[in-house]
Amino acid sequence: MSDTSVPTIGYYKTRGLAQPIRLLLAYKGVKFIDKYYGNFGDKNLDDNPADWLADKTILGLEFPDLPYYIDGPLKLTQSTAIMRHLARKHGLMATDETGLGRQDLLEQQLLDIRMGIIVNNGVNHGYDTVIAQHIIAGRSPQLDRLSRFLGARQWFTGNCINYVDFLAYEVLDWLRLFSTGTVDEYQNLCQFMVRFESLPPIKAYMKSSEFISWPVFPPKAPWLQ
């Protein structure tokens, strides 16, 4: 793989599953191309816009899907596989058994929380009811557990930032956006988010024109209608 290649992330012009990948690359100072699919001005846009269908079979992806990550001959799909690859490449993996156990456990827990949000977003139009009753009702058990798991640590696996911190930040920010004040009940989670946003490369990226703050979800999400 060429060290001079500029990787490409293919996805919708939205946060979704691609945002932790973008954040990780921005943190490491890696220039990348965001290849956006679909026209978000069209509310009838489905999850397989014409431009993606045109590329889907010609990019050489083993399992064609969005998001994808292409860096020279390396071609990956599945957002978690992409995150793990980048974590190995850029030294954002835990290095001891305790940290690896926490890393692997948190990764899967965050994926469960994220999937719960996405699934309910995709099948329910009553946003207020879904969020209030199913995902983060009052003092969400999920947030209680995340708060206990983080404890007094700087980052979720210890004193060094890890790729799961990028996943955690994005999930927590979704919850913060869709239920104002809920995450604010957890001081250590709030401090974690401030700490993450204050990292100089992240802060610069979030202020740049490349950063996508909204929409969070792809085209057919009811909350975007």
Short mmCIF file of C-alpha atoms in Angstrom, two decimals:
data_model
loop_
_atom_site.label_atom_id
_atom_site.label_comp_id
_atom_site.label_asym_id
_atom_site.label_seq_id
_atom_site.Cartn_x
_atom_site.Cartn_y
_atom_site.Cartn_z
CA MET A 1 0.00 0.00 0.00
CA SER A 2 1.37 3.37 -0.93
CA ASP A 3 1.99 5.78 1.93
CA THR A 4 1.18 8.62 -0.47
CA SER A 5 -2.30 7.41 -1.35
CA VAL A 6 -5.26 9.48 -0.23
CA PRO A 7 -8.01 7.22 1.13
CA THR A 8 -11.63 7.58 0.10
CA ILE A 9 -14.68 7.12 2.31
CA GLY A 10 -17.84 6.39 0.37
CA TYR A 11 -21.12 7.19 2.11
CA TYR A 12 -24.13 9.49 2.10
CA LYS A 13 -23.58 13.15 2.99
CA THR A 14 -24.56 12.39 6.55
CA ARG A 15 -22.94 11.27 9.78
CA GLY A 16 -24.34 7.79 10.24
CA LEU A 17 -21.86 4.92 10.30
CA ALA A 18 -19.07 6.90 8.61
CA GLN A 19 -18.58 9.66 11.19
CA PRO A 20 -16.28 7.78 13.61
CA ILE A 21 -14.09 6.87 10.62
CA ARG A 22 -13.86 10.52 9.57
CA LEU A 23 -13.13 11.63 13.12
CA LEU A 24 -10.36 9.07 13.56
CA LEU A 25 -8.68 10.08 10.30
CA ALA A 26 -8.99 13.76 11.18
CA TYR A 27 -7.46 13.08 14.60
CA LYS A 28 -4.47 11.37 12.99
CA GLY A 29 -4.07 14.15 10.43
CA VAL A 30 -4.83 11.89 7.47
CA LYS A 31 -6.17 13.67 4.41
CA PHE A 32 -9.08 11.79 2.89
CA ILE A 33 -11.75 12.15 0.25
CA ASP A 34 -15.42 12.06 1.21
CA LYS A 35 -17.30 10.52 -1.71
CA TYR A 36 -20.96 11.38 -1.16
CA TYR A 37 -23.81 9.41 -2.71
CA GLY A 38 -27.32 10.63 -3.39
CA ASN A 39 -28.94 14.04 -3.36
CA PHE A 40 -30.23 14.93 0.07
CA GLY A 41 -32.46 17.59 -1.43
CA ASP A 42 -34.66 14.72 -2.60
CA LYS A 43 -36.75 13.46 0.32
CA ASN A 44 -37.79 10.46 -1.75
CA LEU A 45 -34.18 9.31 -2.06
CA ASP A 46 -33.84 5.66 -1.10
CA ASP A 47 -30.88 3.86 0.44
CA ASN A 48 -29.53 2.85 -2.99
CA PRO A 49 -29.23 6.04 -5.02
CA ALA A 50 -28.38 5.72 -8.69
CA ASP A 51 -24.80 6.92 -8.34
CA TRP A 52 -24.10 4.26 -5.69
CA LEU A 53 -25.70 1.54 -7.79
CA ALA A 54 -23.48 2.62 -10.69
CA ASP A 55 -20.33 2.29 -8.54
CA LYS A 56 -21.39 -0.72 -6.49
CA THR A 57 -20.18 -3.41 -8.88
CA ILE A 58 -17.13 -1.67 -10.34
CA LEU A 59 -15.14 -0.66 -7.26
CA GLY A 60 -13.78 -4.11 -6.54
CA LEU A 61 -15.40 -4.39 -3.11
CA GLU A 62 -15.69 -7.95 -1.81
CA PHE A 63 -18.93 -7.13 0.00
CA PRO A 64 -20.28 -3.95 -1.64
CA ASP A 65 -21.89 -1.66 0.92
CA LEU A 66 -21.80 1.82 2.40
CA PRO A 67 -19.68 3.03 4.02
CA TYR A 68 -16.64 1.78 2.17
CA TYR A 69 -12.97 2.67 2.64
CA ILE A 70 -10.48 2.52 -0.20
CA ASP A 71 -6.78 3.24 0.27
CA GLY A 72 -4.75 2.14 -2.72
CA PRO A 73 -5.27 -1.62 -3.14
CA LEU A 74 -6.97 -1.89 0.25
CA LYS A 75 -10.75 -1.98 -0.12
CA LEU A 76 -12.94 -2.45 2.94
CA THR A 77 -16.60 -2.30 3.87
CA GLN A 78 -18.28 -2.83 7.25
CA SER A 79 -17.72 0.23 9.42
CA THR A 80 -16.33 -1.69 12.40
CA ALA A 81 -13.83 -3.56 10.22
CA ILE A 82 -12.70 -0.19 8.84
CA MET A 83 -12.32 1.21 12.37
CA ARG A 84 -10.30 -1.79 13.51
CA HIS A 85 -8.00 -1.53 10.49
CA LEU A 86 -7.39 2.17 11.12
CA ALA A 87 -6.86 1.54 14.83
CA ARG A 88 -4.15 -1.02 14.10
CA LYS A 89 -2.53 1.20 11.50
CA HIS A 90 -2.50 4.33 13.66
CA GLY A 91 -1.78 2.86 17.09
CA LEU A 92 -5.25 3.32 18.55
CA MET A 93 -5.67 -0.20 19.92
CA ALA A 94 -5.30 -1.33 23.52
CA THR A 95 -1.93 -2.97 24.21
CA ASP A 96 -2.57 -5.07 27.33
CA GLU A 97 -5.05 -7.80 28.16
CA THR A 98 -7.12 -5.63 30.48
CA GLY A 99 -7.37 -2.87 27.92
CA LEU A 100 -8.14 -5.30 25.10
CA GLY A 101 -10.94 -6.83 27.14
CA ARG A 102 -12.45 -3.42 27.86
CA GLN A 103 -12.00 -2.40 24.23
CA ASP A 104 -13.73 -5.47 22.80
CA LEU A 105 -16.54 -5.36 25.33
CA LEU A 106 -17.24 -1.66 24.83
CA GLU A 107 -17.12 -1.96 21.04
CA GLN A 108 -19.90 -4.54 21.05
CA GLN A 109 -21.95 -2.68 23.66
CA LEU A 110 -21.78 0.52 21.63
CA LEU A 111 -22.79 -1.33 18.48
CA ASP A 112 -25.86 -2.67 20.31
CA ILE A 113 -26.83 0.83 21.49
CA ARG A 114 -26.22 2.27 18.04
CA MET A 115 -28.25 -0.43 16.33
CA GLY A 116 -31.14 0.15 18.74
CA ILE A 117 -31.20 3.81 17.75
CA ILE A 118 -30.92 3.07 14.03
CA VAL A 119 -33.55 0.33 13.98
CA ASN A 120 -36.08 2.41 15.86
CA ASN A 121 -35.28 5.40 13.69
CA GLY A 122 -35.87 3.32 10.60
CA VAL A 123 -39.21 1.81 11.59
CA ASN A 124 -40.82 4.42 13.83
CA HIS A 125 -42.14 7.84 12.92
CA GLY A 126 -43.05 8.87 16.44
CA TYR A 127 -39.61 10.17 17.34
CA ASP A 128 -40.51 11.61 20.75
CA THR A 129 -42.18 8.40 21.87
CA VAL A 130 -39.41 6.14 20.57
CA ILE A 131 -36.59 8.10 22.14
CA ALA A 132 -38.37 8.76 25.42
CA GLN A 133 -39.75 5.27 25.97
CA HIS A 134 -37.38 2.87 24.22
CA ILE A 135 -33.90 4.29 23.96
CA ILE A 136 -33.12 6.74 26.74
CA ALA A 137 -36.11 6.85 29.04
CA GLY A 138 -35.21 8.95 32.06
CA ARG A 139 -31.95 7.70 33.52
CA SER A 140 -31.21 5.22 30.78
CA PRO A 141 -29.70 1.94 32.03
CA GLN A 142 -27.40 2.13 29.01
CA LEU A 143 -26.03 5.50 30.08
CA ASP A 144 -25.81 4.38 33.70
CA ARG A 145 -23.63 1.46 32.61
CA LEU A 146 -21.49 3.52 30.27
CA SER A 147 -20.90 6.02 33.05
CA ARG A 148 -19.89 3.28 35.49
CA PHE A 149 -17.67 1.67 32.86
CA LEU A 150 -15.82 4.92 32.19
CA GLY A 151 -15.51 5.75 35.87
CA ALA A 152 -12.71 8.23 36.56
CA ARG A 153 -10.67 7.23 33.49
CA GLN A 154 -9.67 9.76 30.86
CA TRP A 155 -10.68 7.37 28.08
CA PHE A 156 -12.77 4.23 28.08
CA THR A 157 -9.82 1.80 28.01
CA GLY A 158 -7.49 3.83 30.22
CA ASN A 159 -5.25 6.87 29.89
CA CYS A 160 -4.72 6.61 26.12
CA ILE A 161 -7.34 7.34 23.48
CA ASN A 162 -8.56 4.28 21.63
CA TYR A 163 -10.70 3.72 18.55
CA VAL A 164 -13.67 2.78 20.74
CA ASP A 165 -13.60 6.33 22.15
CA PHE A 166 -14.49 7.58 18.67
CA LEU A 167 -17.44 5.18 18.55
CA ALA A 168 -18.47 6.20 22.06
CA TYR A 169 -18.34 9.91 21.31
CA GLU A 170 -20.58 9.53 18.26
CA VAL A 171 -23.19 7.44 20.07
CA LEU A 172 -23.24 9.85 23.02
CA ASP A 173 -23.57 12.81 20.70
CA TRP A 174 -26.55 11.19 18.96
CA LEU A 175 -28.23 10.79 22.34
CA ARG A 176 -27.33 14.34 23.29
CA LEU A 177 -28.81 15.68 20.06
CA PHE A 178 -32.04 13.70 20.27
CA SER A 179 -32.72 14.04 23.97
CA THR A 180 -31.41 17.36 25.22
CA GLY A 181 -30.18 17.16 28.80
CA THR A 182 -30.14 13.39 29.16
CA VAL A 183 -26.39 12.93 28.80
CA ASP A 184 -25.88 16.04 30.94
CA GLU A 185 -26.95 13.99 33.96
CA TYR A 186 -23.64 12.10 33.79
CA GLN A 187 -20.71 14.30 34.70
CA ASN A 188 -17.99 11.91 33.61
CA LEU A 189 -19.62 11.30 30.23
CA CYS A 190 -19.92 15.05 29.69
CA GLN A 191 -16.29 15.50 30.64
CA PHE A 192 -15.34 12.73 28.22
CA MET A 193 -17.18 14.52 25.40
CA VAL A 194 -15.56 17.87 26.20
CA ARG A 195 -12.16 16.16 26.38
CA PHE A 196 -12.73 14.58 22.97
CA GLU A 197 -13.98 17.79 21.35
CA SER A 198 -11.01 19.70 22.79
CA LEU A 199 -8.40 17.53 21.08
CA PRO A 200 -6.76 20.04 18.70
CA PRO A 201 -7.20 17.99 15.48
CA ILE A 202 -10.83 17.19 16.37
CA LYS A 203 -11.57 20.78 17.30
CA ALA A 204 -10.11 21.99 14.00
CA TYR A 205 -12.02 19.39 12.00
CA MET A 206 -15.32 20.24 13.69
CA LYS A 207 -14.80 23.88 12.75
CA SER A 208 -13.98 23.05 9.13
CA SER A 209 -16.33 23.02 6.15
CA GLU A 210 -15.72 19.26 5.78
CA PHE A 211 -17.37 18.43 9.08
CA ILE A 212 -20.97 17.18 8.91
CA SER A 213 -23.01 18.05 11.97
CA TRP A 214 -26.39 17.24 10.38
CA PRO A 215 -28.14 15.14 9.18
CA VAL A 216 -27.27 12.23 11.39
CA PHE A 217 -29.01 9.47 9.46
CA PRO A 218 -29.33 8.45 5.80
CA PRO A 219 -32.13 9.47 3.42
CA LYS A 220 -35.20 7.50 4.49
CA ALA A 221 -34.91 8.19 8.21
CA PRO A 222 -38.32 9.42 9.45
CA TRP A 223 -36.74 12.09 11.67
CA LEU A 224 -35.34 13.82 8.57
CA GLN A 225 -38.65 14.15 6.78
#
